[in-house]
Amino acid sequence: MLVLNCSMKLQMLEKMLRWSFPESLKVYGAVMNINRGNPFRKEVVVDSWPDFKAVITRPQRENEMDDLDHYTNAYAVFYKELQAYQELLENPYAVNWGQIFQIQGLQDGICEISKTVALSKQVDVKISSFQMVIHSDPDTLPDVRLQMDPKLTLAYLDISHASLLSKTWSRGDNPRCQKYLAKLIGCFPSVCVLDDNGYPLSWSLTDQFATMIHGYTLPEHRRKGYSRLVATTLAKKLHSCGFPAQGNVLKTNIPSITLLKSMNAQFLPCSFFRVIHTPFHFSAKSHL
């Protein structure tokens, strides 16, 4: 196991990961953020270098503080050989199995190995899967021109909006989520429609893996084109910063799938998996 802390190696890794799209997208986004200021204090672990067979991005060990915060205790993984990934996951120096954490990735083996390793470590796993999408070419994004009420403005989210976002997010409505969303808003691109009181009506933001997340419009303001405007604007913003405009959606979320199709999004053949790991002794305390 090696921790890559050399800037030249990290830049090389970013280029190497491009050869393995789309499966490497989650790790690629995390590495891009590491190479551009590292606002979420992440680091990279590989089984070997430069001919790595498995790579994990994780929170820097010195910054791990809240063992119950699976939002921040987030790992992204990509492997070329499943056995190499399993050996890395089993390594207590690679993954902190004493806390609640999540693993994100785009390969089926991630779930299989999590179940196997977690059982031996007395850890429960909760798996969620989504359809993965990407806007690979900014020129295919629609030219959205919306005649909004002059009292409304297109703007960035503010940290003060974190409470509303947490309450409306299916994974939220708890203090840890609100704190996490506030940090995302402060670190990464976001777009929202604000009313004349500065209250968000529709929004989308970017997470620590350079993924567009929590696209949402308040129920009373739907069917006005705000979601399409917000999502398209954020995708173009990410492209202008050099990031892949990637996202995920539940396969049963027909309105969002229809929206993404109207934006000419590419639906990838691989699924996105989020696996939350909870040590048995934490099960009663967690908010998943």
PDB file of C-alpha atoms in Angstrom:
ATOM      1  CA  MET A   1       0.000   0.000   0.000  1.00  0.00           C
ATOM      2  CA  LEU A   2       1.261   3.465  -0.914  1.00  0.00           C
ATOM      3  CA  VAL A   3      -0.073   6.940  -0.170  1.00  0.00           C
ATOM      4  CA  LEU A   4       0.501   9.213  -3.163  1.00  0.00           C
ATOM      5  CA  ASN A   5       1.501  12.618  -1.844  1.00  0.00           C
ATOM      6  CA  CYS A   6       3.724  13.760  -4.705  1.00  0.00           C
ATOM      7  CA  SER A   7       2.056  16.383  -6.881  1.00  0.00           C
ATOM      8  CA  MET A   8       3.704  15.031 -10.045  1.00  0.00           C
ATOM      9  CA  LYS A   9       2.409  11.503  -9.344  1.00  0.00           C
ATOM     10  CA  LEU A  10      -1.070  12.843  -8.632  1.00  0.00           C
ATOM     11  CA  GLN A  11      -1.087  14.747 -11.920  1.00  0.00           C
ATOM     12  CA  MET A  12       0.053  11.576 -13.668  1.00  0.00           C
ATOM     13  CA  LEU A  13      -2.701   9.586 -11.954  1.00  0.00           C
ATOM     14  CA  GLU A  14      -5.322  12.066 -13.131  1.00  0.00           C
ATOM     15  CA  LYS A  15      -4.237  11.503 -16.737  1.00  0.00           C
ATOM     16  CA  MET A  16      -4.049   7.721 -16.297  1.00  0.00           C
ATOM     17  CA  LEU A  17      -7.593   7.559 -14.920  1.00  0.00           C
ATOM     18  CA  ARG A  18      -8.936   9.109 -18.108  1.00  0.00           C
ATOM     19  CA  TRP A  19      -7.971   5.901 -19.922  1.00  0.00           C
ATOM     20  CA  SER A  20     -10.476   3.968 -17.793  1.00  0.00           C
ATOM     21  CA  PHE A  21     -13.624   6.076 -18.268  1.00  0.00           C
ATOM     22  CA  PRO A  22     -16.406   5.682 -17.348  1.00  0.00           C
ATOM     23  CA  GLU A  23     -15.612   3.262 -14.483  1.00  0.00           C
ATOM     24  CA  SER A  24     -12.948   5.559 -13.021  1.00  0.00           C
ATOM     25  CA  LEU A  25     -15.097   8.717 -13.047  1.00  0.00           C
ATOM     26  CA  LYS A  26     -15.664   8.951  -9.269  1.00  0.00           C
ATOM     27  CA  VAL A  27     -11.982   8.586  -8.432  1.00  0.00           C
ATOM     28  CA  TYR A  28     -11.083  10.895 -11.311  1.00  0.00           C
ATOM     29  CA  GLY A  29     -13.322  13.664  -9.949  1.00  0.00           C
ATOM     30  CA  ALA A  30     -11.838  13.292  -6.466  1.00  0.00           C
ATOM     31  CA  VAL A  31      -8.277  13.378  -7.809  1.00  0.00           C
ATOM     32  CA  MET A  32      -9.082  16.477  -9.857  1.00  0.00           C
ATOM     33  CA  ASN A  33     -10.234  18.225  -6.689  1.00  0.00           C
ATOM     34  CA  ILE A  34      -7.083  17.100  -4.859  1.00  0.00           C
ATOM     35  CA  ASN A  35      -4.956  18.560  -7.652  1.00  0.00           C
ATOM     36  CA  ARG A  36      -6.891  21.845  -7.554  1.00  0.00           C
ATOM     37  CA  GLY A  37      -6.545  22.938  -3.963  1.00  0.00           C
ATOM     38  CA  ASN A  38      -7.873  19.843  -2.171  1.00  0.00           C
ATOM     39  CA  PRO A  39     -10.714  21.669  -0.347  1.00  0.00           C
ATOM     40  CA  PHE A  40     -12.050  18.461   1.252  1.00  0.00           C
ATOM     41  CA  ARG A  41      -8.616  17.322   2.464  1.00  0.00           C
ATOM     42  CA  LYS A  42      -8.501  14.021   0.569  1.00  0.00           C
ATOM     43  CA  GLU A  43      -5.578  11.749  -0.234  1.00  0.00           C
ATOM     44  CA  VAL A  44      -4.909   8.827  -2.577  1.00  0.00           C
ATOM     45  CA  VAL A  45      -3.978   5.247  -1.711  1.00  0.00           C
ATOM     46  CA  VAL A  46      -2.814   2.706  -4.330  1.00  0.00           C
ATOM     47  CA  ASP A  47      -1.717  -0.907  -4.078  1.00  0.00           C
ATOM     48  CA  SER A  48       1.416  -0.149  -6.135  1.00  0.00           C
ATOM     49  CA  TRP A  49       2.878   2.527  -8.380  1.00  0.00           C
ATOM     50  CA  PRO A  50       2.918   3.307 -11.260  1.00  0.00           C
ATOM     51  CA  ASP A  51       1.334   0.023 -12.335  1.00  0.00           C
ATOM     52  CA  PHE A  52      -1.526   0.215  -9.857  1.00  0.00           C
ATOM     53  CA  LYS A  53      -4.323  -2.346  -9.845  1.00  0.00           C
ATOM     54  CA  ALA A  54      -6.539  -0.552  -7.290  1.00  0.00           C
ATOM     55  CA  VAL A  55      -6.884   3.045  -6.126  1.00  0.00           C
ATOM     56  CA  ILE A  56      -8.848   4.598  -3.273  1.00  0.00           C
ATOM     57  CA  THR A  57      -9.379   8.264  -2.451  1.00  0.00           C
ATOM     58  CA  ARG A  58     -10.049   8.817   1.250  1.00  0.00           C
ATOM     59  CA  PRO A  59     -10.148  11.549   3.902  1.00  0.00           C
ATOM     60  CA  GLN A  60      -6.699  12.488   5.146  1.00  0.00           C
ATOM     61  CA  ARG A  61      -6.186  10.540   8.342  1.00  0.00           C
ATOM     62  CA  GLU A  62      -5.285  13.612  10.391  1.00  0.00           C
ATOM     63  CA  ASN A  63      -8.627  15.198   9.436  1.00  0.00           C
ATOM     64  CA  GLU A  64     -10.899  12.314  10.438  1.00  0.00           C
ATOM     65  CA  MET A  65     -12.909  13.615  13.367  1.00  0.00           C
ATOM     66  CA  ASP A  66     -16.531  12.442  13.508  1.00  0.00           C
ATOM     67  CA  ASP A  67     -16.849   8.650  13.399  1.00  0.00           C
ATOM     68  CA  LEU A  68     -20.603   8.940  12.755  1.00  0.00           C
ATOM     69  CA  ASP A  69     -20.340  11.267   9.741  1.00  0.00           C
ATOM     70  CA  HIS A  70     -20.673   9.075   6.658  1.00  0.00           C
ATOM     71  CA  TYR A  71     -21.163  12.188   4.483  1.00  0.00           C
ATOM     72  CA  THR A  72     -17.589  13.378   5.021  1.00  0.00           C
ATOM     73  CA  ASN A  73     -16.063   9.939   5.667  1.00  0.00           C
ATOM     74  CA  ALA A  74     -16.359   9.173   1.961  1.00  0.00           C
ATOM     75  CA  TYR A  75     -14.135   7.039  -0.260  1.00  0.00           C
ATOM     76  CA  ALA A  76     -14.081   6.680  -4.041  1.00  0.00           C
ATOM     77  CA  VAL A  77     -12.680   3.483  -5.541  1.00  0.00           C
ATOM     78  CA  PHE A  78     -11.536   2.111  -8.876  1.00  0.00           C
ATOM     79  CA  TYR A  79      -9.850  -1.189  -9.559  1.00  0.00           C
ATOM     80  CA  LYS A  80      -8.308  -3.019 -12.493  1.00  0.00           C
ATOM     81  CA  GLU A  81      -8.071  -6.301 -10.559  1.00  0.00           C
ATOM     82  CA  LEU A  82     -10.746  -7.234  -8.038  1.00  0.00           C
ATOM     83  CA  GLN A  83      -8.362  -9.182  -5.798  1.00  0.00           C
ATOM     84  CA  ALA A  84      -6.045  -6.170  -5.488  1.00  0.00           C
ATOM     85  CA  TYR A  85      -9.015  -4.050  -4.450  1.00  0.00           C
ATOM     86  CA  GLN A  86     -10.117  -6.566  -1.833  1.00  0.00           C
ATOM     87  CA  GLU A  87      -6.630  -6.690  -0.330  1.00  0.00           C
ATOM     88  CA  LEU A  88      -6.521  -2.901  -0.182  1.00  0.00           C
ATOM     89  CA  LEU A  89      -9.968  -2.713   1.402  1.00  0.00           C
ATOM     90  CA  GLU A  90      -8.993  -5.292   4.044  1.00  0.00           C
ATOM     91  CA  ASN A  91      -5.921  -3.261   4.974  1.00  0.00           C
ATOM     92  CA  PRO A  92      -6.705  -1.317   8.210  1.00  0.00           C
ATOM     93  CA  TYR A  93      -4.146   1.308   7.172  1.00  0.00           C
ATOM     94  CA  ALA A  94      -6.057   1.974   3.947  1.00  0.00           C
ATOM     95  CA  VAL A  95      -9.616   2.168   5.335  1.00  0.00           C
ATOM     96  CA  ASN A  96     -10.807   3.194   8.790  1.00  0.00           C
ATOM     97  CA  TRP A  97     -13.200   0.360   9.674  1.00  0.00           C
ATOM     98  CA  GLY A  98     -13.816   1.828  13.123  1.00  0.00           C
ATOM     99  CA  GLN A  99     -16.155   4.549  11.835  1.00  0.00           C
ATOM    100  CA  ILE A 100     -19.238   4.877   9.653  1.00  0.00           C
ATOM    101  CA  PHE A 101     -18.112   5.556   6.099  1.00  0.00           C
ATOM    102  CA  GLN A 102     -19.295   5.311   2.512  1.00  0.00           C
ATOM    103  CA  ILE A 103     -17.653   3.974  -0.622  1.00  0.00           C
ATOM    104  CA  GLN A 104     -18.616   5.258  -4.060  1.00  0.00           C
ATOM    105  CA  GLY A 105     -17.767   3.695  -7.388  1.00  0.00           C
ATOM    106  CA  LEU A 106     -19.012   2.443 -10.740  1.00  0.00           C
ATOM    107  CA  GLN A 107     -18.051  -1.254 -10.684  1.00  0.00           C
ATOM    108  CA  ASP A 108     -20.191  -4.210  -9.604  1.00  0.00           C
ATOM    109  CA  GLY A 109     -17.384  -5.780  -7.582  1.00  0.00           C
ATOM    110  CA  ILE A 110     -17.438  -2.903  -5.117  1.00  0.00           C
ATOM    111  CA  CYS A 111     -20.666  -4.198  -3.547  1.00  0.00           C
ATOM    112  CA  GLU A 112     -19.542  -7.808  -3.609  1.00  0.00           C
ATOM    113  CA  ILE A 113     -16.248  -7.089  -1.857  1.00  0.00           C
ATOM    114  CA  SER A 114     -17.824  -4.724   0.689  1.00  0.00           C
ATOM    115  CA  LYS A 115     -20.221  -7.467   1.766  1.00  0.00           C
ATOM    116  CA  THR A 116     -17.395  -9.997   2.068  1.00  0.00           C
ATOM    117  CA  VAL A 117     -14.959  -7.807   3.991  1.00  0.00           C
ATOM    118  CA  ALA A 118     -17.595  -6.104   6.169  1.00  0.00           C
ATOM    119  CA  LEU A 119     -18.884  -9.446   7.455  1.00  0.00           C
ATOM    120  CA  SER A 120     -15.446 -10.359   8.781  1.00  0.00           C
ATOM    121  CA  LYS A 121     -15.128  -6.967  10.495  1.00  0.00           C
ATOM    122  CA  GLN A 122     -18.597  -6.940  12.105  1.00  0.00           C
ATOM    123  CA  VAL A 123     -19.788  -4.087   9.931  1.00  0.00           C
ATOM    124  CA  ASP A 124     -23.201  -3.694   8.317  1.00  0.00           C
ATOM    125  CA  VAL A 125     -23.522  -2.480   4.721  1.00  0.00           C
ATOM    126  CA  LYS A 126     -26.316  -0.557   3.015  1.00  0.00           C
ATOM    127  CA  ILE A 127     -26.145  -0.457  -0.779  1.00  0.00           C
ATOM    128  CA  SER A 128     -27.820   2.072  -3.071  1.00  0.00           C
ATOM    129  CA  SER A 129     -27.569   1.976  -6.861  1.00  0.00           C
ATOM    130  CA  PHE A 130     -28.296   4.660  -9.433  1.00  0.00           C
ATOM    131  CA  GLN A 131     -28.206   5.284 -13.159  1.00  0.00           C
ATOM    132  CA  MET A 132     -25.002   7.135 -14.027  1.00  0.00           C
ATOM    133  CA  VAL A 133     -25.101  10.008 -16.526  1.00  0.00           C
ATOM    134  CA  ILE A 134     -22.556  12.399 -17.983  1.00  0.00           C
ATOM    135  CA  HIS A 135     -22.636  15.478 -20.190  1.00  0.00           C
ATOM    136  CA  SER A 136     -19.463  14.612 -22.098  1.00  0.00           C
ATOM    137  CA  ASP A 137     -19.641  17.406 -24.674  1.00  0.00           C
ATOM    138  CA  PRO A 138     -20.592  20.933 -23.563  1.00  0.00           C
ATOM    139  CA  ASP A 139     -21.643  21.745 -27.128  1.00  0.00           C
ATOM    140  CA  THR A 140     -24.530  19.259 -26.840  1.00  0.00           C
ATOM    141  CA  LEU A 141     -26.009  21.031 -23.817  1.00  0.00           C
ATOM    142  CA  PRO A 142     -29.162  22.973 -24.729  1.00  0.00           C
ATOM    143  CA  ASP A 143     -29.071  26.728 -25.033  1.00  0.00           C
ATOM    144  CA  VAL A 144     -31.493  27.478 -22.234  1.00  0.00           C
ATOM    145  CA  ARG A 145     -33.078  30.901 -22.405  1.00  0.00           C
ATOM    146  CA  LEU A 146     -35.752  31.323 -19.782  1.00  0.00           C
ATOM    147  CA  GLN A 147     -37.813  34.431 -19.337  1.00  0.00           C
ATOM    148  CA  MET A 148     -37.996  34.496 -15.572  1.00  0.00           C
ATOM    149  CA  ASP A 149     -39.948  36.849 -13.395  1.00  0.00           C
ATOM    150  CA  PRO A 150     -37.706  39.959 -13.019  1.00  0.00           C
ATOM    151  CA  LYS A 151     -37.881  39.436  -9.254  1.00  0.00           C
ATOM    152  CA  LEU A 152     -36.033  36.128  -9.656  1.00  0.00           C
ATOM    153  CA  THR A 153     -32.273  35.784 -10.134  1.00  0.00           C
ATOM    154  CA  LEU A 154     -29.874  33.031 -11.181  1.00  0.00           C
ATOM    155  CA  ALA A 155     -27.115  32.850  -8.561  1.00  0.00           C
ATOM    156  CA  TYR A 156     -24.795  30.683  -6.482  1.00  0.00           C
ATOM    157  CA  LEU A 157     -26.037  28.963  -3.358  1.00  0.00           C
ATOM    158  CA  ASP A 158     -25.076  30.525  -0.026  1.00  0.00           C
ATOM    159  CA  ILE A 159     -24.026  28.646   3.096  1.00  0.00           C
ATOM    160  CA  SER A 160     -27.172  30.001   4.790  1.00  0.00           C
ATOM    161  CA  HIS A 161     -29.215  27.828   2.382  1.00  0.00           C
ATOM    162  CA  ALA A 162     -27.758  24.579   3.796  1.00  0.00           C
ATOM    163  CA  SER A 163     -30.650  24.072   6.220  1.00  0.00           C
ATOM    164  CA  LEU A 164     -33.269  24.138   3.429  1.00  0.00           C
ATOM    165  CA  LEU A 165     -31.184  21.816   1.256  1.00  0.00           C
ATOM    166  CA  SER A 166     -30.775  19.351   4.100  1.00  0.00           C
ATOM    167  CA  LYS A 167     -34.519  19.265   4.808  1.00  0.00           C
ATOM    168  CA  THR A 168     -35.367  18.572   1.162  1.00  0.00           C
ATOM    169  CA  TRP A 169     -32.634  15.976   0.476  1.00  0.00           C
ATOM    170  CA  SER A 170     -33.617  12.318   0.754  1.00  0.00           C
ATOM    171  CA  ARG A 171     -30.315  11.653   2.528  1.00  0.00           C
ATOM    172  CA  GLY A 172     -30.592  14.680   4.775  1.00  0.00           C
ATOM    173  CA  ASP A 173     -32.584  16.424   7.471  1.00  0.00           C
ATOM    174  CA  ASN A 174     -29.992  15.976  10.210  1.00  0.00           C
ATOM    175  CA  PRO A 175     -27.194  18.188  11.615  1.00  0.00           C
ATOM    176  CA  ARG A 176     -24.345  16.237   9.987  1.00  0.00           C
ATOM    177  CA  CYS A 177     -25.938  16.540   6.560  1.00  0.00           C
ATOM    178  CA  GLN A 178     -26.496  20.277   7.003  1.00  0.00           C
ATOM    179  CA  LYS A 179     -22.854  20.762   7.995  1.00  0.00           C
ATOM    180  CA  TYR A 180     -21.719  18.698   5.010  1.00  0.00           C
ATOM    181  CA  LEU A 181     -23.879  20.627   2.537  1.00  0.00           C
ATOM    182  CA  ALA A 182     -22.646  23.942   3.923  1.00  0.00           C
ATOM    183  CA  LYS A 183     -19.079  22.828   3.251  1.00  0.00           C
ATOM    184  CA  LEU A 184     -19.958  21.742  -0.288  1.00  0.00           C
ATOM    185  CA  ILE A 185     -21.564  25.117  -0.957  1.00  0.00           C
ATOM    186  CA  GLY A 186     -18.449  26.875   0.302  1.00  0.00           C
ATOM    187  CA  CYS A 187     -16.040  24.758  -1.748  1.00  0.00           C
ATOM    188  CA  PHE A 188     -17.634  23.760  -5.060  1.00  0.00           C
ATOM    189  CA  PRO A 189     -19.776  25.190  -7.892  1.00  0.00           C
ATOM    190  CA  SER A 190     -23.536  25.500  -7.425  1.00  0.00           C
ATOM    191  CA  VAL A 191     -26.443  27.196  -9.178  1.00  0.00           C
ATOM    192  CA  CYS A 192     -29.865  28.238  -7.896  1.00  0.00           C
ATOM    193  CA  VAL A 193     -32.883  30.377  -8.702  1.00  0.00           C
ATOM    194  CA  LEU A 194     -33.540  32.937  -5.938  1.00  0.00           C
ATOM    195  CA  ASP A 195     -36.686  34.942  -5.270  1.00  0.00           C
ATOM    196  CA  ASP A 196     -36.535  38.641  -4.386  1.00  0.00           C
ATOM    197  CA  ASN A 197     -35.944  37.744  -0.722  1.00  0.00           C
ATOM    198  CA  GLY A 198     -32.897  35.624  -1.565  1.00  0.00           C
ATOM    199  CA  TYR A 199     -34.783  32.372  -0.939  1.00  0.00           C
ATOM    200  CA  PRO A 200     -33.851  29.466  -3.254  1.00  0.00           C
ATOM    201  CA  LEU A 201     -36.648  27.984  -5.342  1.00  0.00           C
ATOM    202  CA  SER A 202     -34.569  25.530  -7.413  1.00  0.00           C
ATOM    203  CA  TRP A 203     -30.955  24.396  -7.131  1.00  0.00           C
ATOM    204  CA  SER A 204     -28.167  21.948  -7.897  1.00  0.00           C
ATOM    205  CA  LEU A 205     -24.679  21.684  -6.393  1.00  0.00           C
ATOM    206  CA  THR A 206     -21.444  19.734  -6.793  1.00  0.00           C
ATOM    207  CA  ASP A 207     -19.968  17.270  -4.321  1.00  0.00           C
ATOM    208  CA  GLN A 208     -16.448  16.204  -3.315  1.00  0.00           C
ATOM    209  CA  PHE A 209     -16.237  13.805  -6.297  1.00  0.00           C
ATOM    210  CA  ALA A 210     -17.094  16.527  -8.838  1.00  0.00           C
ATOM    211  CA  THR A 211     -20.608  15.090  -9.178  1.00  0.00           C
ATOM    212  CA  MET A 212     -23.763  17.138  -9.665  1.00  0.00           C
ATOM    213  CA  ILE A 213     -26.030  16.259  -6.725  1.00  0.00           C
ATOM    214  CA  HIS A 214     -29.332  17.182  -5.103  1.00  0.00           C
ATOM    215  CA  GLY A 215     -31.035  18.810  -8.051  1.00  0.00           C
ATOM    216  CA  TYR A 216     -34.315  19.977  -6.549  1.00  0.00           C
ATOM    217  CA  THR A 217     -37.146  22.449  -7.117  1.00  0.00           C
ATOM    218  CA  LEU A 218     -39.652  23.340  -4.417  1.00  0.00           C
ATOM    219  CA  PRO A 219     -43.001  21.679  -5.283  1.00  0.00           C
ATOM    220  CA  GLU A 220     -44.904  24.959  -5.716  1.00  0.00           C
ATOM    221  CA  HIS A 221     -42.374  26.193  -8.300  1.00  0.00           C
ATOM    222  CA  ARG A 222     -42.168  23.143 -10.546  1.00  0.00           C
ATOM    223  CA  ARG A 223     -43.037  22.959 -14.258  1.00  0.00           C
ATOM    224  CA  LYS A 224     -41.558  26.406 -14.904  1.00  0.00           C
ATOM    225  CA  GLY A 225     -38.250  25.269 -16.434  1.00  0.00           C
ATOM    226  CA  TYR A 226     -36.142  26.124 -13.386  1.00  0.00           C
ATOM    227  CA  SER A 227     -34.640  22.632 -12.979  1.00  0.00           C
ATOM    228  CA  ARG A 228     -33.476  22.536 -16.586  1.00  0.00           C
ATOM    229  CA  LEU A 229     -32.026  26.030 -16.320  1.00  0.00           C
ATOM    230  CA  VAL A 230     -30.176  25.268 -13.085  1.00  0.00           C
ATOM    231  CA  ALA A 231     -28.829  21.872 -14.192  1.00  0.00           C
ATOM    232  CA  THR A 232     -27.703  23.107 -17.612  1.00  0.00           C
ATOM    233  CA  THR A 233     -26.003  26.171 -16.139  1.00  0.00           C
ATOM    234  CA  LEU A 234     -24.142  24.064 -13.568  1.00  0.00           C
ATOM    235  CA  ALA A 235     -23.055  21.517 -16.199  1.00  0.00           C
ATOM    236  CA  LYS A 236     -21.638  24.321 -18.350  1.00  0.00           C
ATOM    237  CA  LYS A 237     -19.904  25.783 -15.303  1.00  0.00           C
ATOM    238  CA  LEU A 238     -18.229  22.455 -14.534  1.00  0.00           C
ATOM    239  CA  HIS A 239     -17.078  22.089 -18.123  1.00  0.00           C
ATOM    240  CA  SER A 240     -15.621  25.599 -18.068  1.00  0.00           C
ATOM    241  CA  CYS A 241     -13.587  24.582 -14.993  1.00  0.00           C
ATOM    242  CA  GLY A 242     -12.306  21.438 -16.725  1.00  0.00           C
ATOM    243  CA  PHE A 243     -14.445  18.967 -14.742  1.00  0.00           C
ATOM    244  CA  PRO A 244     -16.618  16.215 -16.229  1.00  0.00           C
ATOM    245  CA  ALA A 245     -20.284  17.112 -15.774  1.00  0.00           C
ATOM    246  CA  GLN A 246     -21.384  13.846 -14.197  1.00  0.00           C
ATOM    247  CA  GLY A 247     -24.404  12.932 -12.113  1.00  0.00           C
ATOM    248  CA  ASN A 248     -26.614  10.069 -11.037  1.00  0.00           C
ATOM    249  CA  VAL A 249     -30.329   9.425 -10.777  1.00  0.00           C
ATOM    250  CA  LEU A 250     -32.582   6.734  -9.344  1.00  0.00           C
ATOM    251  CA  LYS A 251     -33.837   4.475 -12.103  1.00  0.00           C
ATOM    252  CA  THR A 252     -37.390   5.055 -10.845  1.00  0.00           C
ATOM    253  CA  ASN A 253     -37.124   8.864 -10.911  1.00  0.00           C
ATOM    254  CA  ILE A 254     -38.884   9.376 -14.238  1.00  0.00           C
ATOM    255  CA  PRO A 255     -39.179  13.217 -14.032  1.00  0.00           C
ATOM    256  CA  SER A 256     -35.412  13.586 -13.503  1.00  0.00           C
ATOM    257  CA  ILE A 257     -34.623  11.065 -16.230  1.00  0.00           C
ATOM    258  CA  THR A 258     -36.870  13.007 -18.617  1.00  0.00           C
ATOM    259  CA  LEU A 259     -35.085  16.230 -17.644  1.00  0.00           C
ATOM    260  CA  LEU A 260     -31.652  14.687 -18.251  1.00  0.00           C
ATOM    261  CA  LYS A 261     -32.718  13.365 -21.656  1.00  0.00           C
ATOM    262  CA  SER A 262     -33.883  16.860 -22.594  1.00  0.00           C
ATOM    263  CA  MET A 263     -30.346  18.044 -21.748  1.00  0.00           C
ATOM    264  CA  ASN A 264     -28.842  15.413 -24.108  1.00  0.00           C
ATOM    265  CA  ALA A 265     -27.195  13.601 -21.197  1.00  0.00           C
ATOM    266  CA  GLN A 266     -25.392  10.354 -21.945  1.00  0.00           C
ATOM    267  CA  PHE A 267     -26.714   7.445 -19.861  1.00  0.00           C
ATOM    268  CA  LEU A 268     -23.755   5.212 -19.067  1.00  0.00           C
ATOM    269  CA  PRO A 269     -23.879   1.395 -19.168  1.00  0.00           C
ATOM    270  CA  CYS A 270     -22.378   1.131 -15.665  1.00  0.00           C
ATOM    271  CA  SER A 271     -24.334   1.830 -12.484  1.00  0.00           C
ATOM    272  CA  PHE A 272     -23.233   4.103  -9.667  1.00  0.00           C
ATOM    273  CA  PHE A 273     -23.029   2.396  -6.283  1.00  0.00           C
ATOM    274  CA  ARG A 274     -22.948   4.009  -2.842  1.00  0.00           C
ATOM    275  CA  VAL A 275     -22.166   1.567  -0.039  1.00  0.00           C
ATOM    276  CA  ILE A 276     -22.527   2.831   3.539  1.00  0.00           C
ATOM    277  CA  HIS A 277     -20.588   0.818   6.111  1.00  0.00           C
ATOM    278  CA  THR A 278     -21.722   0.916   9.743  1.00  0.00           C
ATOM    279  CA  PRO A 279     -19.896  -0.942  12.534  1.00  0.00           C
ATOM    280  CA  PHE A 280     -22.423  -2.954  14.526  1.00  0.00           C
ATOM    281  CA  HIS A 281     -21.807  -0.945  17.708  1.00  0.00           C
ATOM    282  CA  PHE A 282     -22.758   2.286  15.857  1.00  0.00           C
ATOM    283  CA  SER A 283     -25.998   1.015  14.270  1.00  0.00           C
ATOM    284  CA  ALA A 284     -28.301   2.629  16.860  1.00  0.00           C
ATOM    285  CA  LYS A 285     -26.569   6.008  16.601  1.00  0.00           C
ATOM    286  CA  SER A 286     -26.376   6.548  12.863  1.00  0.00           C
ATOM    287  CA  HIS A 287     -28.635   8.542  10.532  1.00  0.00           C
ATOM    288  CA  LEU A 288     -28.495   6.848   7.136  1.00  0.00           C
TER     289      LEU A 288
END
